[in-house]
XYZ file of C-alpha atoms in Angstrom:
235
model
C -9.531 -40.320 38.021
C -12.356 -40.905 35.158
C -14.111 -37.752 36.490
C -11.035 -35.167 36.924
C -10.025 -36.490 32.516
C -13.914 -36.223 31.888
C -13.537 -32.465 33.365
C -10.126 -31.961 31.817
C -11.751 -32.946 28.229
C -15.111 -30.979 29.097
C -12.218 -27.616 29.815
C -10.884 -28.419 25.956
C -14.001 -28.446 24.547
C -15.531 -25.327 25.914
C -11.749 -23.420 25.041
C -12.084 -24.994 21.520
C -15.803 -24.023 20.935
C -14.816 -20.153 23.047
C -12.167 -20.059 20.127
C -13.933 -20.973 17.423
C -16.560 -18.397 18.210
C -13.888 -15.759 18.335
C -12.589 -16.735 14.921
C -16.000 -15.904 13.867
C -16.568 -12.883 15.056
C -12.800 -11.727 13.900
C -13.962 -12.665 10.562
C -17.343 -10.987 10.294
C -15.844 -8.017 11.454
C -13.040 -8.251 8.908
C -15.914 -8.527 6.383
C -17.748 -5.462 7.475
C -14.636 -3.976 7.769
C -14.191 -4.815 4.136
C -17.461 -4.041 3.224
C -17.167 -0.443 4.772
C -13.940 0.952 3.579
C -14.475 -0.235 -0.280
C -17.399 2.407 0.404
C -15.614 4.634 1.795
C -13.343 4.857 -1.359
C -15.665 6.327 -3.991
C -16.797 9.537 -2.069
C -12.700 9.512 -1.281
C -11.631 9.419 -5.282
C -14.605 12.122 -6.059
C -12.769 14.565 -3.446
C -9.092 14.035 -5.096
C -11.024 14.347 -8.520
C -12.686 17.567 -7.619
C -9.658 19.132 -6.143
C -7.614 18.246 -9.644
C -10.770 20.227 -11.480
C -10.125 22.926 -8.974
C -6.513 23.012 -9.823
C -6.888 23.068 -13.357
C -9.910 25.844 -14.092
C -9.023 28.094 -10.935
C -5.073 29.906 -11.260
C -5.347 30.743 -7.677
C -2.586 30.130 -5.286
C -5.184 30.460 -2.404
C -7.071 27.503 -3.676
C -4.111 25.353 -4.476
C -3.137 25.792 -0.981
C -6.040 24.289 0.241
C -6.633 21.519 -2.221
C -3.289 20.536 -2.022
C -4.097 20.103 2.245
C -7.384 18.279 1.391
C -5.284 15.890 -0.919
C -2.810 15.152 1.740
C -5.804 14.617 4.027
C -7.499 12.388 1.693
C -4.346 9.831 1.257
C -3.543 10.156 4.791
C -7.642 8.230 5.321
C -6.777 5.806 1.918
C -3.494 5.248 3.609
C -5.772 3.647 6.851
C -8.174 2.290 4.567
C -5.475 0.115 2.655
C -3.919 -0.822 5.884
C -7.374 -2.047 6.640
C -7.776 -3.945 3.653
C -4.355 -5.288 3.967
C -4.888 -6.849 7.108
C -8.293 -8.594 6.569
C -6.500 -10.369 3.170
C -9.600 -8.393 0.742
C -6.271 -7.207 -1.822
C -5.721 -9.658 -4.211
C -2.596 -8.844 -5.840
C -2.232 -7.503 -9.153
C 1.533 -8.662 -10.242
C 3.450 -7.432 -13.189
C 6.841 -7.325 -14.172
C 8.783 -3.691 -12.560
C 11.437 -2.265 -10.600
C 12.329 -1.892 -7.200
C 13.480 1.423 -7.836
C 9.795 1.888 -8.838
C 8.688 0.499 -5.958
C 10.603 2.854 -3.719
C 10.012 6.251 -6.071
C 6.297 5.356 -5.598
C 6.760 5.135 -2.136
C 8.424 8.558 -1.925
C 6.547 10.313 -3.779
C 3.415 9.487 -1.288
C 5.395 10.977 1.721
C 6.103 13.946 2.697
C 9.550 13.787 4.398
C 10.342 16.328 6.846
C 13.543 18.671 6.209
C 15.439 17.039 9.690
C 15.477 13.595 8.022
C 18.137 12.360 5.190
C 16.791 10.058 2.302
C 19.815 7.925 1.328
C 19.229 4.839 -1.540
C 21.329 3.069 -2.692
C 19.077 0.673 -5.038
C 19.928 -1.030 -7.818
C 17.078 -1.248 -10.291
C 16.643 -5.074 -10.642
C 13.432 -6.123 -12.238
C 10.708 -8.371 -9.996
C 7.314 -9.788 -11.341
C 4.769 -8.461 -7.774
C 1.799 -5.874 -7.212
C 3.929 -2.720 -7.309
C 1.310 -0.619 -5.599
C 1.614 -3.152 -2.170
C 4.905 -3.448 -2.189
C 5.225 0.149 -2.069
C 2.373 0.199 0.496
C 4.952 -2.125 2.445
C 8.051 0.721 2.060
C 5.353 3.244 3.117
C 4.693 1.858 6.438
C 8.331 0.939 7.345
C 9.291 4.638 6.366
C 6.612 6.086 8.088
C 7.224 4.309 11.080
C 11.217 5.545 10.662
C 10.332 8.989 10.020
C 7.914 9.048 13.360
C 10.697 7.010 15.302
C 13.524 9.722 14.452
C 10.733 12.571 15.353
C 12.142 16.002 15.277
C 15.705 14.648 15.989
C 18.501 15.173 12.851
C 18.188 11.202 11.220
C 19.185 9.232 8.441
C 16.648 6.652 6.451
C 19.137 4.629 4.653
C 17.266 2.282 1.708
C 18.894 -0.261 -0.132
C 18.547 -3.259 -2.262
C 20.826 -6.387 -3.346
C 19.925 -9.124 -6.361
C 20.238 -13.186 -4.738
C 20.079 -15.464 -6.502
C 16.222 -16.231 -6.905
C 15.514 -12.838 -4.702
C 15.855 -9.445 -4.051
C 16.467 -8.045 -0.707
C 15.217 -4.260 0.235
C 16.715 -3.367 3.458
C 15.340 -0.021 4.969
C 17.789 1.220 8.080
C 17.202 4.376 10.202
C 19.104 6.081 12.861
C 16.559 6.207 15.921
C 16.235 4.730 18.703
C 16.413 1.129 18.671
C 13.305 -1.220 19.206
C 12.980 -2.405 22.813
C 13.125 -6.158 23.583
C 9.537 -6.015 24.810
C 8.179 -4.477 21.582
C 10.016 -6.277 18.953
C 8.127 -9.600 19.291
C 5.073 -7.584 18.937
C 5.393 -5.498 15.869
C 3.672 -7.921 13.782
C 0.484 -8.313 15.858
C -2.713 -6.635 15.132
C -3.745 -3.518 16.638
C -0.841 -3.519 18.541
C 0.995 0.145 18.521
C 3.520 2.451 19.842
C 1.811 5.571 18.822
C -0.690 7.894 19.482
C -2.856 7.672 16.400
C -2.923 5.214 14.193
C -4.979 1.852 13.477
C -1.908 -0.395 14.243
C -2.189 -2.647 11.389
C 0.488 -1.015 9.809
C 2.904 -3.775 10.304
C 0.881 -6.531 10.286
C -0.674 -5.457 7.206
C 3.229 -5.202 5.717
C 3.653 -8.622 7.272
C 0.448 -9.984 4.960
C 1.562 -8.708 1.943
C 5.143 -9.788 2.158
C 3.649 -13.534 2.744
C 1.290 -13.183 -0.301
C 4.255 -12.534 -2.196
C 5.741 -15.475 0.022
C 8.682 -13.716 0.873
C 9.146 -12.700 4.061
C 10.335 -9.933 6.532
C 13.420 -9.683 9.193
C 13.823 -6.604 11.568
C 17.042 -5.895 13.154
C 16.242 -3.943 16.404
C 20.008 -1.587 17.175
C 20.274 -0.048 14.607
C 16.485 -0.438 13.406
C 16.283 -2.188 9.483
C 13.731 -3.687 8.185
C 15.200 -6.861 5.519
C 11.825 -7.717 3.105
C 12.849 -10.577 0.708
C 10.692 -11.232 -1.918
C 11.332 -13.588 -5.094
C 12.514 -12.109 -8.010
C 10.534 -14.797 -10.136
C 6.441 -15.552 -10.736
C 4.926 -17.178 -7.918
């Protein structure tokens, strides 16, 4: 009996130790991670810089064309890098007092939102102390993810916001297919992904930020909505 809870203890041991090692090595890697991508963003602001000089000296609706593509290119890579940065927890958040309808018109205005889809909001424009630019970075994702999820299929991305009584709720609803029972408990974890291309820390990445603003974040599967509840006050 002594021998069989000495080799039952010896099995914890070696699990805790094989664990702690992984931590580890998820952390230096985060790190790097970090490390790399903060790099990655100067040569990244130089392009978008030198395409606005392009703009601005050269009246030529060749050229536009192009920068224009290299500038969608360019967010497309900052929009990976921040989901990078996101995940590993490198983003300290810069709060100040603004809107959700800011919030959403920022995310809008970094997607481009094919003619088959319908934008509906129905927001109304209550003020919230947060880091504007993640929150957004949170409606970018879930939008994203609606847009691919309706495909080339007529949809509807419904947005929408209601004032509680400490909070504000932004719930963002679309029309496609609903989320499977195997995938929904899922959608949070790291790396984890549905599609083709993509890092697939999208979501988890949403899920950080919405806990460093300790809110937090509800998805209905049929019909797909994402519920993100943040307080309304400083935290």
């Amino acid at each position: 009996m002594a021998q069989l809870l000495g080799k039952i203890e010896l099995e914890k041991m070696i699990a805790v130790t094989e664990e702690k090692i992984k931590n580890e090595r998820f952390i230096a890697i985060g790190e790097l991670s970090a490390r790399i991508v903060h790099d990655m963003k100067n040569p990244l602001n130089v392009i978008l810089a030198s395409c606005s000089i392009m703009n601005n000296i050269l009246d030529n609706n060749a050229v536009k064309k192009e920068t224009c593509r290299i500038n969608r290119n360019v967010k497309r890579i900052y929009h990976q890098i921040n989901e990078i940065l996101d995940y590993v927890g490198t983003r300290p958040l810069v709060s100040k007092v603004t809107s959700i309808r800011n919030i959403i018109d920022l995310s809008l205005d970094s997607l481009n939102i094919p003619n088959n889809i319908e934008i509906k909001i129905n927001v109304k424009d209550v003020k919230i102390y947060c880091d504007e630019e993640k929150l957004a970075t949170v409606c970018i994702n879930i939008i994203l993810n609606a847009v691919q999820a309706i495909g080339d299929q007529k949809g509807v991305i419904e947005i929408r916001s209601y004032e509680l009584t400490n909070d504000v709720s932004i719930e963002i609803e679309n029309d496609g297919p609903p989320i499977s029972s195997e995938v929904l408990p899922k959608i949070f974890d790291p790396l984890f992904t549905t599609k083709q291309s993509g890092t697939g820390l999208g979501l988890s990445g949403v899920k950080t930020i919405i806990d460093q603003h300790n809110g937090m974040i509800i998805v209905n599967p049929n019909p797909v909505v994402f519920k993100i509840i943040i307080p309304t006050q400083r935290f």
